[in-house]
Short mmCIF file of C-alpha atoms in Angstrom, two decimals:
data_model
loop_
_atom_site.label_atom_id
_atom_site.label_comp_id
_atom_site.label_asym_id
_atom_site.label_seq_id
_atom_site.Cartn_x
_atom_site.Cartn_y
_atom_site.Cartn_z
CA MET A 1 3.93 -23.36 -49.18
CA ALA A 2 4.19 -27.15 -49.72
CA LYS A 3 7.14 -28.24 -51.82
CA GLY A 4 6.44 -29.86 -55.17
CA GLU A 5 3.02 -28.41 -55.63
CA GLY A 6 2.99 -24.71 -56.48
CA ALA A 7 6.32 -23.20 -55.73
CA GLU A 8 8.27 -24.92 -58.66
CA SER A 9 5.64 -24.10 -61.14
CA GLY A 10 5.55 -20.59 -60.21
CA SER A 11 9.26 -20.25 -60.54
CA ALA A 12 9.35 -21.98 -63.84
CA ALA A 13 6.60 -19.91 -65.45
CA GLY A 14 8.53 -16.81 -64.28
CA LEU A 15 11.84 -17.84 -65.81
CA LEU A 16 10.99 -19.72 -69.11
CA PRO A 17 9.77 -17.81 -72.13
CA THR A 18 6.10 -18.38 -72.79
CA GLY A 19 6.71 -19.37 -76.29
CA ILE A 20 8.39 -22.61 -75.34
CA LEU A 21 5.24 -23.66 -73.25
CA GLN A 22 2.46 -25.49 -75.18
CA ALA A 23 -0.72 -23.73 -75.80
CA GLY A 24 -2.45 -25.46 -72.68
CA GLU A 25 0.44 -24.64 -70.51
CA ARG A 26 -0.06 -20.96 -69.99
CA PRO A 27 1.29 -19.83 -66.54
CA VAL A 28 -1.23 -20.40 -63.86
CA GLN A 29 -1.22 -18.02 -60.80
CA VAL A 30 -1.00 -20.40 -57.91
CA LYS A 31 -2.61 -18.88 -54.74
CA LYS A 32 -0.20 -19.05 -51.88
CA GLU A 33 -1.27 -21.03 -48.90
CA PRO A 34 -1.17 -18.79 -45.87
CA LYS A 35 1.73 -19.77 -43.50
CA LYS A 36 0.66 -21.38 -40.39
CA LYS A 37 1.32 -19.25 -37.25
CA LYS A 38 3.34 -21.26 -34.71
CA GLN A 39 1.57 -20.94 -31.36
CA LEU A 40 3.31 -21.02 -28.03
CA SER A 41 2.09 -24.00 -25.79
CA ILE A 42 1.20 -23.40 -22.22
CA CYS A 43 4.10 -25.15 -21.17
CA ASN A 44 6.46 -22.89 -23.20
CA LYS A 45 4.76 -19.73 -21.68
CA LEU A 46 5.17 -21.06 -18.21
CA CYS A 47 8.89 -21.97 -18.64
CA TYR A 48 9.37 -18.43 -20.19
CA ALA A 49 7.53 -16.96 -17.27
CA VAL A 50 9.23 -18.71 -14.57
CA GLY A 51 12.51 -17.08 -15.71
CA GLY A 52 11.22 -13.74 -14.40
CA ALA A 53 11.03 -14.86 -10.81
CA PRO A 54 14.80 -14.58 -9.86
CA TYR A 55 14.97 -11.16 -10.68
CA GLN A 56 11.89 -10.34 -8.75
CA VAL A 57 12.45 -12.43 -5.62
CA THR A 58 15.97 -11.06 -5.06
CA GLY A 59 14.87 -7.46 -6.14
CA CYS A 60 11.89 -7.41 -3.59
CA ALA A 61 14.00 -8.80 -0.78
CA LEU A 62 16.63 -5.94 -1.41
CA GLY A 63 14.13 -3.39 -2.11
CA PHE A 64 12.04 -3.86 1.06
CA PHE A 65 14.70 -5.13 3.42
CA LEU A 66 18.26 -3.90 2.59
CA GLN A 67 17.64 -0.40 3.87
CA ILE A 68 16.51 -1.66 7.25
CA TYR A 69 19.27 -4.34 7.18
CA LEU A 70 21.89 -1.92 6.76
CA LEU A 71 20.59 0.59 9.28
CA ASP A 72 19.50 -1.84 12.15
CA VAL A 73 21.14 -5.26 11.57
CA ALA A 74 24.50 -5.01 9.76
CA GLN A 75 26.74 -3.61 12.49
CA LYS A 76 28.80 -4.57 15.42
CA GLU A 77 28.52 -3.13 18.98
CA GLU A 78 32.08 -1.83 19.18
CA GLY A 79 34.11 0.41 16.94
CA VAL A 80 34.55 4.02 15.86
CA ILE A 81 32.50 5.19 12.88
CA PHE A 82 34.59 6.27 9.99
CA PHE A 83 33.20 6.73 6.46
CA LEU A 84 33.84 3.67 4.43
CA TYR A 85 35.85 1.98 7.38
CA SER A 86 33.70 1.34 10.37
CA SER A 87 32.18 -1.50 12.43
CA GLN A 88 28.81 0.03 11.94
CA VAL A 89 26.73 1.24 8.86
CA ASP A 90 25.42 4.70 9.63
CA PRO A 91 22.41 6.16 7.67
CA PHE A 92 24.98 8.20 5.60
CA SER A 93 26.95 5.26 4.57
CA ALA A 94 23.76 3.28 3.94
CA SER A 95 22.64 6.12 1.57
CA ILE A 96 25.89 5.78 -0.23
CA ILE A 97 25.59 1.88 -0.66
CA LEU A 98 21.93 2.43 -1.91
CA PHE A 99 22.70 5.10 -4.27
CA VAL A 100 25.96 3.78 -5.68
CA GLY A 101 24.61 0.34 -6.03
CA ARG A 102 21.47 1.48 -7.87
CA ALA A 103 23.49 3.64 -10.05
CA TRP A 104 25.83 1.12 -10.80
CA ASP A 105 22.97 -1.29 -11.63
CA ALA A 106 21.55 1.38 -14.10
CA ILE A 107 24.83 1.67 -15.78
CA THR A 108 25.48 -2.01 -16.29
CA ASP A 109 22.26 -2.36 -18.20
CA PRO A 110 23.29 -0.63 -21.34
CA LEU A 111 26.71 -2.11 -21.04
CA VAL A 112 25.32 -5.55 -21.01
CA GLY A 113 22.83 -4.58 -23.77
CA PHE A 114 25.93 -3.54 -25.78
CA CYS A 115 27.69 -6.66 -25.18
CA ILE A 116 24.69 -8.76 -26.14
CA SER A 117 24.20 -6.94 -29.29
CA LYS A 118 27.79 -7.99 -30.21
CA SER A 119 27.23 -11.53 -29.31
CA PRO A 120 26.91 -14.11 -32.01
CA TRP A 121 24.26 -16.56 -32.39
CA THR A 122 25.00 -20.19 -30.86
CA ARG A 123 23.26 -23.40 -30.46
CA LEU A 124 21.78 -22.15 -27.45
CA GLY A 125 20.95 -18.77 -29.08
CA ARG A 126 22.21 -15.34 -28.42
CA LEU A 127 20.63 -14.59 -25.17
CA MET A 128 20.53 -17.89 -23.34
CA PRO A 129 24.35 -18.16 -22.87
CA TRP A 130 24.34 -15.04 -20.69
CA ILE A 131 21.62 -16.40 -18.59
CA THR A 132 23.45 -19.79 -18.04
CA PHE A 133 26.79 -18.45 -17.15
CA SER A 134 25.75 -15.46 -14.92
CA THR A 135 23.46 -17.50 -12.55
CA PRO A 136 25.98 -19.46 -10.28
CA LEU A 137 28.07 -16.34 -9.58
CA ALA A 138 25.04 -14.09 -9.01
CA ILE A 139 23.65 -16.47 -6.14
CA ILE A 140 27.11 -16.38 -4.39
CA ALA A 141 27.27 -12.62 -4.67
CA TYR A 142 23.64 -12.42 -3.22
CA PHE A 143 24.29 -14.45 -0.30
CA LEU A 144 27.33 -12.34 0.75
CA ILE A 145 25.25 -9.20 0.69
CA TRP A 146 23.43 -10.55 3.71
CA PHE A 147 26.52 -11.80 5.46
CA VAL A 148 27.94 -9.67 8.29
CA PRO A 149 31.89 -9.82 7.90
CA ASP A 150 33.67 -10.66 11.16
CA PHE A 151 36.06 -7.63 11.18
CA HIS A 152 35.65 -4.27 12.65
CA GLN A 153 36.65 -1.85 9.62
CA GLY A 154 35.35 -1.74 6.16
CA GLN A 155 31.76 -3.09 6.50
CA THR A 156 30.43 -0.41 4.21
CA LEU A 157 32.99 -1.30 1.68
CA TRP A 158 32.04 -4.95 1.94
CA TYR A 159 28.28 -4.33 1.26
CA LEU A 160 29.17 -1.75 -1.48
CA LEU A 161 31.37 -4.29 -3.35
CA PHE A 162 28.97 -7.31 -3.21
CA TYR A 163 25.90 -5.17 -3.92
CA CYS A 164 27.46 -3.77 -7.02
CA LEU A 165 28.81 -7.29 -8.09
CA PHE A 166 25.41 -8.84 -7.56
CA GLU A 167 23.48 -6.07 -9.59
CA THR A 168 26.09 -6.59 -12.47
CA LEU A 169 25.58 -10.34 -12.58
CA VAL A 170 21.64 -10.15 -12.23
CA THR A 171 21.63 -7.72 -15.10
CA CYS A 172 23.53 -10.22 -17.03
CA PHE A 173 20.51 -12.43 -16.36
CA HIS A 174 17.61 -9.93 -16.58
CA VAL A 175 18.46 -7.94 -19.84
CA PRO A 176 18.79 -10.86 -22.04
CA TYR A 177 15.69 -12.33 -20.26
CA SER A 178 13.68 -9.29 -21.15
CA ALA A 179 14.78 -9.10 -24.72
CA LEU A 180 13.77 -12.69 -25.23
CA THR A 181 10.30 -11.43 -25.25
CA MET A 182 10.84 -10.52 -28.96
CA PHE A 183 12.30 -13.95 -29.71
CA ILE A 184 9.86 -16.30 -28.22
CA SER A 185 7.16 -15.56 -30.99
CA THR A 186 6.66 -13.27 -33.85
CA GLU A 187 3.11 -12.79 -32.91
CA GLN A 188 1.87 -9.74 -30.90
CA SER A 189 -0.96 -11.80 -29.28
CA GLU A 190 1.27 -14.66 -28.29
CA ARG A 191 3.84 -12.18 -26.92
CA ASP A 192 1.17 -10.42 -24.96
CA SER A 193 -0.16 -13.70 -23.61
CA ALA A 194 3.42 -14.63 -22.65
CA THR A 195 4.01 -11.25 -20.93
CA ALA A 196 0.78 -11.81 -18.87
CA TYR A 197 2.07 -15.23 -17.86
CA ARG A 198 5.49 -13.64 -16.98
CA MET A 199 4.03 -10.70 -15.00
CA THR A 200 1.97 -13.04 -12.96
CA VAL A 201 4.91 -15.25 -12.12
CA GLU A 202 7.08 -12.09 -11.50
CA VAL A 203 4.43 -10.65 -9.00
CA LEU A 204 4.27 -14.10 -7.57
CA GLY A 205 8.05 -13.98 -7.27
CA THR A 206 7.55 -10.76 -5.21
CA VAL A 207 5.07 -12.48 -2.94
CA LEU A 208 7.74 -15.45 -2.40
CA GLY A 209 10.53 -12.70 -1.84
CA THR A 210 8.40 -10.92 0.71
CA ALA A 211 7.17 -14.05 2.42
CA ILE A 212 10.49 -15.70 2.60
CA GLN A 213 12.47 -12.84 3.66
CA GLY A 214 9.61 -11.20 5.86
CA GLN A 215 8.51 -14.35 7.66
CA ILE A 216 11.97 -15.78 8.33
CA VAL A 217 13.41 -12.59 9.48
CA GLY A 218 10.05 -11.76 11.41
CA GLN A 219 10.52 -14.85 13.44
CA ALA A 220 13.75 -13.58 14.85
CA ASP A 221 13.68 -11.31 18.07
CA SER A 222 14.51 -8.08 16.23
CA PRO A 223 16.22 -5.86 18.95
CA CYS A 224 15.93 -2.18 19.47
CA ILE A 225 17.84 -0.06 21.94
CA PRO A 226 15.31 2.07 24.19
CA ASP A 227 17.88 4.25 25.66
CA ALA A 228 21.33 5.28 24.42
CA ASN A 229 22.56 5.00 28.24
CA ALA A 230 21.25 1.51 28.55
CA SER A 231 23.02 -0.95 30.94
CA THR A 232 25.67 -3.44 29.95
CA VAL A 233 23.32 -6.20 30.60
CA ASN A 234 20.78 -4.90 28.17
CA ARG A 235 23.35 -4.27 25.71
CA THR A 236 24.78 -8.00 25.92
CA GLN A 237 21.20 -9.21 25.41
CA SER A 238 20.82 -6.89 22.46
CA SER A 239 24.13 -8.41 20.99
CA THR A 240 22.69 -11.93 21.35
CA SER A 241 19.53 -10.92 19.55
CA ILE A 242 21.18 -9.04 16.79
CA LYS A 243 23.21 -12.23 16.06
CA GLU A 244 19.96 -14.11 15.83
CA THR A 245 18.61 -11.74 13.27
CA GLN A 246 21.59 -11.77 11.17
CA ASN A 247 21.40 -15.55 11.03
CA ALA A 248 17.82 -15.23 10.10
CA TYR A 249 18.68 -13.02 7.16
CA LEU A 250 21.34 -15.58 5.90
CA LEU A 251 18.65 -18.39 6.16
CA ALA A 252 16.35 -16.30 3.97
CA ALA A 253 19.18 -15.50 1.55
CA GLY A 254 19.94 -19.19 1.22
CA VAL A 255 16.37 -20.14 0.48
CA ILE A 256 16.01 -17.35 -2.15
CA ALA A 257 19.23 -18.36 -3.84
CA SER A 258 17.83 -21.89 -4.33
CA ILE A 259 14.78 -20.63 -5.97
CA TYR A 260 17.04 -18.37 -8.14
CA VAL A 261 18.77 -21.55 -9.52
CA ILE A 262 15.67 -23.65 -9.96
CA CYS A 263 13.85 -20.97 -11.98
CA ALA A 264 16.92 -20.30 -14.17
CA VAL A 265 17.34 -24.13 -14.90
CA ILE A 266 13.50 -24.29 -16.01
CA LEU A 267 13.97 -21.15 -18.22
CA ILE A 268 17.05 -22.57 -20.06
CA LEU A 269 15.62 -25.99 -20.51
CA GLY A 270 11.91 -24.99 -21.50
CA VAL A 271 12.45 -22.03 -23.88
CA ARG A 272 14.18 -21.65 -27.27
CA GLU A 273 14.99 -18.53 -29.11
CA GLN A 274 13.32 -17.76 -32.39
CA ARG A 275 14.92 -15.60 -35.18
CA GLU A 276 12.69 -13.33 -37.35
CA SER A 277 12.61 -14.56 -40.98
CA TYR A 278 13.89 -11.19 -42.22
CA GLU A 279 16.52 -11.15 -39.70
CA THR A 280 18.30 -14.29 -40.92
CA GLN A 281 18.74 -12.68 -44.17
CA GLN A 282 20.69 -9.79 -42.56
CA THR A 283 24.43 -10.22 -43.06
CA LYS A 284 25.76 -7.01 -41.61
CA GLN A 285 25.56 -6.42 -37.95
CA MET A 286 24.17 -3.10 -36.72
CA PRO A 287 26.77 -0.87 -35.07
CA PHE A 288 25.81 -0.51 -31.34
CA PHE A 289 26.07 3.36 -31.25
CA ARG A 290 24.24 3.85 -34.42
CA GLY A 291 21.48 1.60 -33.18
CA LEU A 292 21.51 3.60 -29.86
CA ARG A 293 21.18 6.86 -31.70
CA LEU A 294 18.14 5.41 -33.56
CA VAL A 295 16.43 3.97 -30.62
CA MET A 296 16.83 7.36 -28.69
CA SER A 297 15.34 9.26 -31.61
CA HIS A 298 12.28 7.06 -31.77
CA GLY A 299 9.47 9.20 -30.24
CA PRO A 300 7.13 6.64 -29.06
CA TYR A 301 10.09 5.02 -26.99
CA ILE A 302 11.16 8.27 -25.30
CA LYS A 303 7.54 9.16 -24.36
CA LEU A 304 6.94 5.60 -22.94
CA ILE A 305 9.93 5.47 -20.80
CA ALA A 306 9.38 9.08 -19.64
CA GLY A 307 6.03 8.16 -18.19
CA PHE A 308 6.97 4.96 -16.64
CA LEU A 309 10.14 6.56 -15.14
CA PHE A 310 7.96 8.67 -12.94
CA THR A 311 5.27 6.08 -12.16
CA SER A 312 8.07 3.54 -11.30
CA LEU A 313 9.80 6.06 -9.08
CA ALA A 314 6.69 6.52 -7.01
CA PHE A 315 6.33 2.84 -6.46
CA MET A 316 10.04 2.26 -5.67
CA LEU A 317 9.92 5.11 -3.04
CA VAL A 318 7.10 3.33 -1.34
CA GLU A 319 8.92 -0.03 -1.61
CA GLY A 320 12.25 1.37 -0.23
CA ASN A 321 10.83 3.16 2.76
CA PHE A 322 7.88 0.97 3.59
CA ALA A 323 9.39 -1.30 6.34
CA LEU A 324 10.70 1.73 8.08
CA PHE A 325 7.35 3.60 7.55
CA CYS A 326 5.41 0.76 9.23
CA THR A 327 7.94 0.18 12.06
CA TYR A 328 8.34 3.79 13.27
CA THR A 329 5.60 5.95 11.82
CA LEU A 330 2.65 3.51 12.10
CA GLY A 331 4.05 1.49 15.02
CA PHE A 332 3.75 -1.87 13.42
CA ARG A 333 7.25 -3.22 14.05
CA ASN A 334 6.08 -6.87 14.06
CA GLU A 335 3.52 -6.45 11.31
CA PHE A 336 5.23 -4.84 8.33
CA GLN A 337 6.19 -8.20 6.68
CA ASN A 338 2.56 -9.21 6.79
CA LEU A 339 1.51 -5.97 5.26
CA LEU A 340 4.04 -6.41 2.52
CA LEU A 341 2.65 -10.00 1.80
CA ALA A 342 -0.87 -8.54 1.58
CA ILE A 343 0.20 -6.05 -0.96
CA MET A 344 2.10 -8.67 -3.17
CA PHE A 345 -0.71 -11.27 -2.74
CA SER A 346 -3.36 -8.81 -3.82
CA ALA A 347 -1.11 -7.75 -6.82
CA THR A 348 -0.76 -11.53 -8.07
CA VAL A 349 -4.46 -12.19 -7.89
CA THR A 350 -5.21 -9.02 -10.07
CA ILE A 351 -2.54 -9.46 -12.71
CA PRO A 352 -5.01 -11.78 -15.00
CA ILE A 353 -7.71 -9.13 -14.46
CA TRP A 354 -5.60 -6.36 -15.80
CA GLN A 355 -4.49 -8.57 -18.79
CA TRP A 356 -8.12 -9.16 -19.57
CA PHE A 357 -8.73 -5.36 -19.11
CA LEU A 358 -6.00 -4.12 -21.47
CA THR A 359 -7.09 -6.67 -24.12
CA ARG A 360 -10.64 -5.26 -23.77
CA PHE A 361 -10.26 -1.67 -23.34
CA GLY A 362 -6.74 -1.01 -24.64
CA LYS A 363 -3.37 -0.42 -22.86
CA LYS A 364 -3.37 3.36 -22.42
CA THR A 365 -6.75 3.23 -20.70
CA ALA A 366 -5.44 0.50 -18.37
CA VAL A 367 -2.50 2.78 -17.56
CA TYR A 368 -4.71 5.61 -16.53
CA ILE A 369 -7.10 3.56 -14.50
CA GLY A 370 -4.57 1.15 -13.10
CA ILE A 371 -1.82 3.37 -11.88
CA SER A 372 -4.05 6.32 -10.79
CA SER A 373 -6.22 4.01 -8.61
CA ALA A 374 -3.15 4.11 -6.06
CA VAL A 375 -3.57 7.89 -5.42
CA PRO A 376 -6.75 7.80 -3.14
CA PHE A 377 -5.30 4.96 -1.03
CA LEU A 378 -1.94 6.96 -0.56
CA ILE A 379 -4.00 9.84 0.54
CA LEU A 380 -5.84 7.81 2.89
CA VAL A 381 -2.53 6.55 4.35
CA ALA A 382 -1.21 10.04 4.80
CA LEU A 383 -4.25 11.50 6.65
CA MET A 384 -5.30 8.40 8.85
CA GLU A 385 -4.20 7.74 12.24
CA SER A 386 -2.42 4.36 13.12
CA ASN A 387 -4.92 1.75 12.59
CA LEU A 388 -3.98 -1.93 11.76
CA ILE A 389 -7.33 -2.84 10.11
CA VAL A 390 -7.44 -0.03 7.88
CA THR A 391 -3.78 -0.51 6.96
CA TYR A 392 -4.38 -3.97 5.79
CA VAL A 393 -7.40 -2.92 3.63
CA VAL A 394 -5.23 -0.08 2.07
CA ALA A 395 -2.34 -2.71 1.61
CA VAL A 396 -4.89 -5.04 -0.41
CA ALA A 397 -6.16 -2.19 -2.47
CA ALA A 398 -2.76 -0.75 -3.22
CA GLY A 399 -1.73 -4.16 -4.54
CA ILE A 400 -4.34 -3.77 -7.47
CA SER A 401 -2.45 -0.81 -8.48
CA VAL A 402 1.04 -2.42 -8.17
CA ALA A 403 -0.27 -5.22 -10.41
CA ALA A 404 -0.98 -2.72 -13.21
CA ALA A 405 2.37 -1.25 -12.65
CA PHE A 406 4.09 -4.37 -13.11
CA LEU A 407 2.25 -5.57 -16.06
CA LEU A 408 2.04 -2.53 -18.43
CA PRO A 409 5.42 -1.43 -19.05
CA TRP A 410 6.45 -4.80 -20.27
CA SER A 411 3.42 -5.21 -22.29
CA MET A 412 3.60 -1.87 -23.98
CA LEU A 413 7.37 -1.96 -24.63
CA PRO A 414 7.12 -4.80 -27.52
CA ASP A 415 4.60 -2.57 -29.31
CA VAL A 416 7.12 0.32 -29.38
CA ILE A 417 9.74 -2.11 -30.82
CA ASP A 418 7.36 -3.29 -33.43
CA ASP A 419 6.75 0.35 -34.53
CA PHE A 420 10.43 0.94 -34.71
CA HIS A 421 10.83 -2.10 -36.95
CA LEU A 422 8.24 -0.80 -39.30
CA LYS A 423 10.03 2.79 -39.46
CA GLN A 424 13.38 1.05 -39.68
CA PRO A 425 12.76 -2.42 -41.58
CA HIS A 426 16.32 -2.91 -42.24
CA ILE A 427 17.72 -2.41 -38.71
CA HIS A 428 17.96 -5.47 -36.66
CA GLY A 429 19.39 -6.52 -33.45
CA THR A 430 18.24 -3.41 -31.36
CA GLU A 431 15.98 -5.39 -28.88
CA PRO A 432 18.59 -5.49 -26.15
CA ILE A 433 19.17 -1.61 -26.31
CA PHE A 434 15.43 -0.98 -26.12
CA PHE A 435 15.12 -3.22 -22.90
CA SER A 436 18.39 -2.35 -21.26
CA PHE A 437 18.05 1.52 -21.68
CA TYR A 438 14.47 1.30 -20.41
CA VAL A 439 15.89 -0.32 -17.24
CA PHE A 440 18.71 1.96 -17.05
CA PHE A 441 16.60 5.10 -16.64
CA THR A 442 14.42 3.57 -14.03
CA LYS A 443 17.16 2.19 -12.09
CA PHE A 444 19.35 5.24 -12.09
CA ALA A 445 16.44 7.56 -11.03
CA SER A 446 15.43 4.93 -8.39
CA GLY A 447 19.12 5.02 -7.10
CA VAL A 448 18.90 8.78 -6.84
CA SER A 449 15.63 8.62 -4.98
CA LEU A 450 16.74 5.96 -2.44
CA GLY A 451 19.95 7.95 -1.74
CA ILE A 452 18.02 11.06 -1.10
CA SER A 453 15.37 9.48 0.95
CA THR A 454 18.01 7.79 3.25
CA LEU A 455 20.09 11.08 3.49
CA SER A 456 16.67 12.83 4.42
CA LEU A 457 16.44 10.29 7.26
CA ASP A 458 20.13 11.08 8.44
CA PHE A 459 19.38 14.79 8.37
CA THR A 460 16.31 14.66 10.38
CA GLY A 461 17.94 12.60 13.04
CA TYR A 462 17.46 8.74 12.47
CA GLN A 463 18.50 6.83 15.49
CA THR A 464 20.06 3.70 14.45
CA ARG A 465 18.39 0.47 16.14
CA GLY A 466 15.99 2.81 18.12
CA CYS A 467 12.83 1.57 19.42
CA SER A 468 11.31 4.91 18.48
CA GLN A 469 12.19 7.81 16.28
CA PRO A 470 11.96 11.66 16.66
CA ALA A 471 8.63 13.41 15.22
CA ARG A 472 10.78 14.75 12.22
CA VAL A 473 11.83 11.22 11.07
CA LYS A 474 8.13 10.02 11.25
CA PHE A 475 7.08 12.95 9.31
CA THR A 476 9.81 12.37 6.62
CA LEU A 477 8.78 8.69 6.34
CA LYS A 478 5.18 9.72 5.79
CA MET A 479 6.09 12.24 3.06
CA LEU A 480 8.34 9.69 1.28
CA VAL A 481 5.61 6.95 1.22
CA THR A 482 2.58 9.01 0.51
CA MET A 483 2.87 12.57 -0.79
CA ALA A 484 6.12 12.19 -2.99
CA PRO A 485 4.66 9.08 -4.84
CA ILE A 486 1.36 10.82 -5.52
CA VAL A 487 3.20 13.83 -7.18
CA LEU A 488 5.34 11.39 -9.32
CA ILE A 489 2.30 9.42 -10.51
CA LEU A 490 0.39 12.57 -11.44
CA ILE A 491 3.55 13.81 -13.49
CA GLY A 492 3.72 10.26 -15.08
CA LEU A 493 0.24 10.14 -16.16
CA LEU A 494 0.36 13.60 -17.85
CA LEU A 495 3.36 12.30 -19.92
CA PHE A 496 1.38 9.25 -20.99
CA LYS A 497 -1.04 11.62 -22.79
CA LEU A 498 1.87 12.15 -25.24
CA TYR A 499 2.40 8.35 -25.98
CA PRO A 500 1.08 7.94 -29.60
CA ILE A 501 0.49 4.07 -29.76
CA ASP A 502 -3.14 3.48 -29.06
CA GLU A 503 -5.22 0.35 -30.10
CA GLU A 504 -5.86 1.37 -33.56
CA LYS A 505 -2.19 2.01 -34.23
CA ARG A 506 -1.28 -1.34 -32.72
CA ARG A 507 -3.83 -2.94 -35.27
CA GLN A 508 -2.20 -1.15 -38.16
CA ASN A 509 1.37 -2.15 -37.05
CA LYS A 510 0.44 -5.73 -36.59
CA LYS A 511 -0.95 -5.86 -40.11
CA ALA A 512 2.03 -4.11 -41.65
CA LEU A 513 4.45 -6.38 -39.74
CA GLN A 514 2.67 -9.38 -40.81
CA ALA A 515 2.93 -8.34 -44.34
CA LEU A 516 6.53 -7.73 -43.96
CA ARG A 517 7.12 -11.33 -42.63
CA GLU A 518 5.10 -12.90 -45.39
CA GLU A 519 7.12 -11.08 -47.85
CA ALA A 520 10.32 -11.97 -46.35
CA SER A 521 9.32 -15.64 -46.13
CA SER A 522 8.04 -15.67 -49.77
CA SER A 523 11.36 -14.06 -50.92
CA GLY A 524 13.41 -16.83 -49.20
CA CYS A 525 11.22 -19.32 -50.59
CA SER A 526 11.39 -17.93 -54.26
CA ASP A 527 15.14 -17.88 -53.90
CA THR A 528 15.32 -21.49 -53.01
CA ASP A 529 12.96 -22.75 -55.75
CA SER A 530 14.85 -20.69 -58.41
CA THR A 531 18.04 -22.28 -57.39
CA GLU A 532 16.63 -25.75 -57.56
CA LEU A 533 15.03 -24.91 -61.19
CA ALA A 534 18.47 -23.65 -62.32
CA SER A 535 20.19 -26.92 -61.38
CA ILE A 536 17.44 -28.88 -63.30
CA LEU A 537 17.74 -26.83 -66.42
#
């Protein structure tokens, strides 16, 4: 509303008795001009989207390569194996690292969400300071994960410590970044568009993570031991090769750490947080545990995270075991990094297609079609013999489903938060709780699944750095990459049937929220105009 035109007149007419107005000065109802909606520029959306790359670049490298790195690279030739104090990371110790690291990563999400909810607004906002100060420490911890310490005892403890430290620091980056979705715009369409930009860049980040880590490591001569009784000469050559492979992992870590810093700087300089008009009027801060209780009692949120919990687990099982599956079950020791690249490149290309699809046909429809499309290809992988061309075709097709799994959770979560705000209009500051606990459940379950899958390999007789594996190990890897994900996907899709926010509900919520914002805006304007009129009188 333009000042000096209708606002003051309307306020005066409401405060002064009509008797003191002259006959021709009866109150005139002035039609309010609709408030112009602030649109995000393409540059704003790109800067916001780039901020999602660090989490995906590092997460992809860790998800695809950490297991095989711990089992086949991060070890010395000499030393006696003892739990937590050894010169070699055996499968049992690797399962401890993977499980505890993921479980700790899950626990830190609600802890960071709690701290963010207590953080005051600053010149940078409430979320940006967390992103700014966590970045330099995170890249140091990430680099040390891929460093083989030059001592004979305590290697497992080294990797566990720096893996947990890095996951804590990257959580301090990613939880506020995820919550930033609700503060870049008040418009659903703008947030959905920015989310599509973000998901495209994040999948591109997984491509970068896969390409950088896979291609650099793939150039090194990855050694294996064909026979436990191999000669001393062969073992000396193997030691030289393992050192080259370790240096390749360090080089890849340095490149990825540089990308992390560049993307964080672009995000910090290119995005500003916006506060809701009704939130600025809120003087009392919501207690965290009361907010948590309200969030966890919101039905659509519970149903959404339950559905994506199972579907996310399916893709994480594939991610965590894919390198070992390609190396030992399919026999493509020197091709798995290229297969990973094919999956992620396909996912990047199809993200815009899924964004168009969910806009045209709705998000629930996109969930059913997008995620279920992975099932026939996983069945094909389970049934077919080792064939490189067919494997590449399946990899490209699987990337289409991976794109849907990336995009849809983060596109649907803001709809749940909008629905919560309508049911609890006086409760604010719960966005970090929504995002952090969604990530908490997913990460904790993925830690359990990775720990169990690595223990399964140990129980079936996995041979560290072996050129081949027993038939039981190959069969276990096939089940972990095919049948187990299929079952999890089907359970997740059944749970999505209970999710209540369809396209009609979204449109109703959008109209109701817009009315709430206009009411809050007009209330703030009316208070200001009344104060000015009182000073004049």
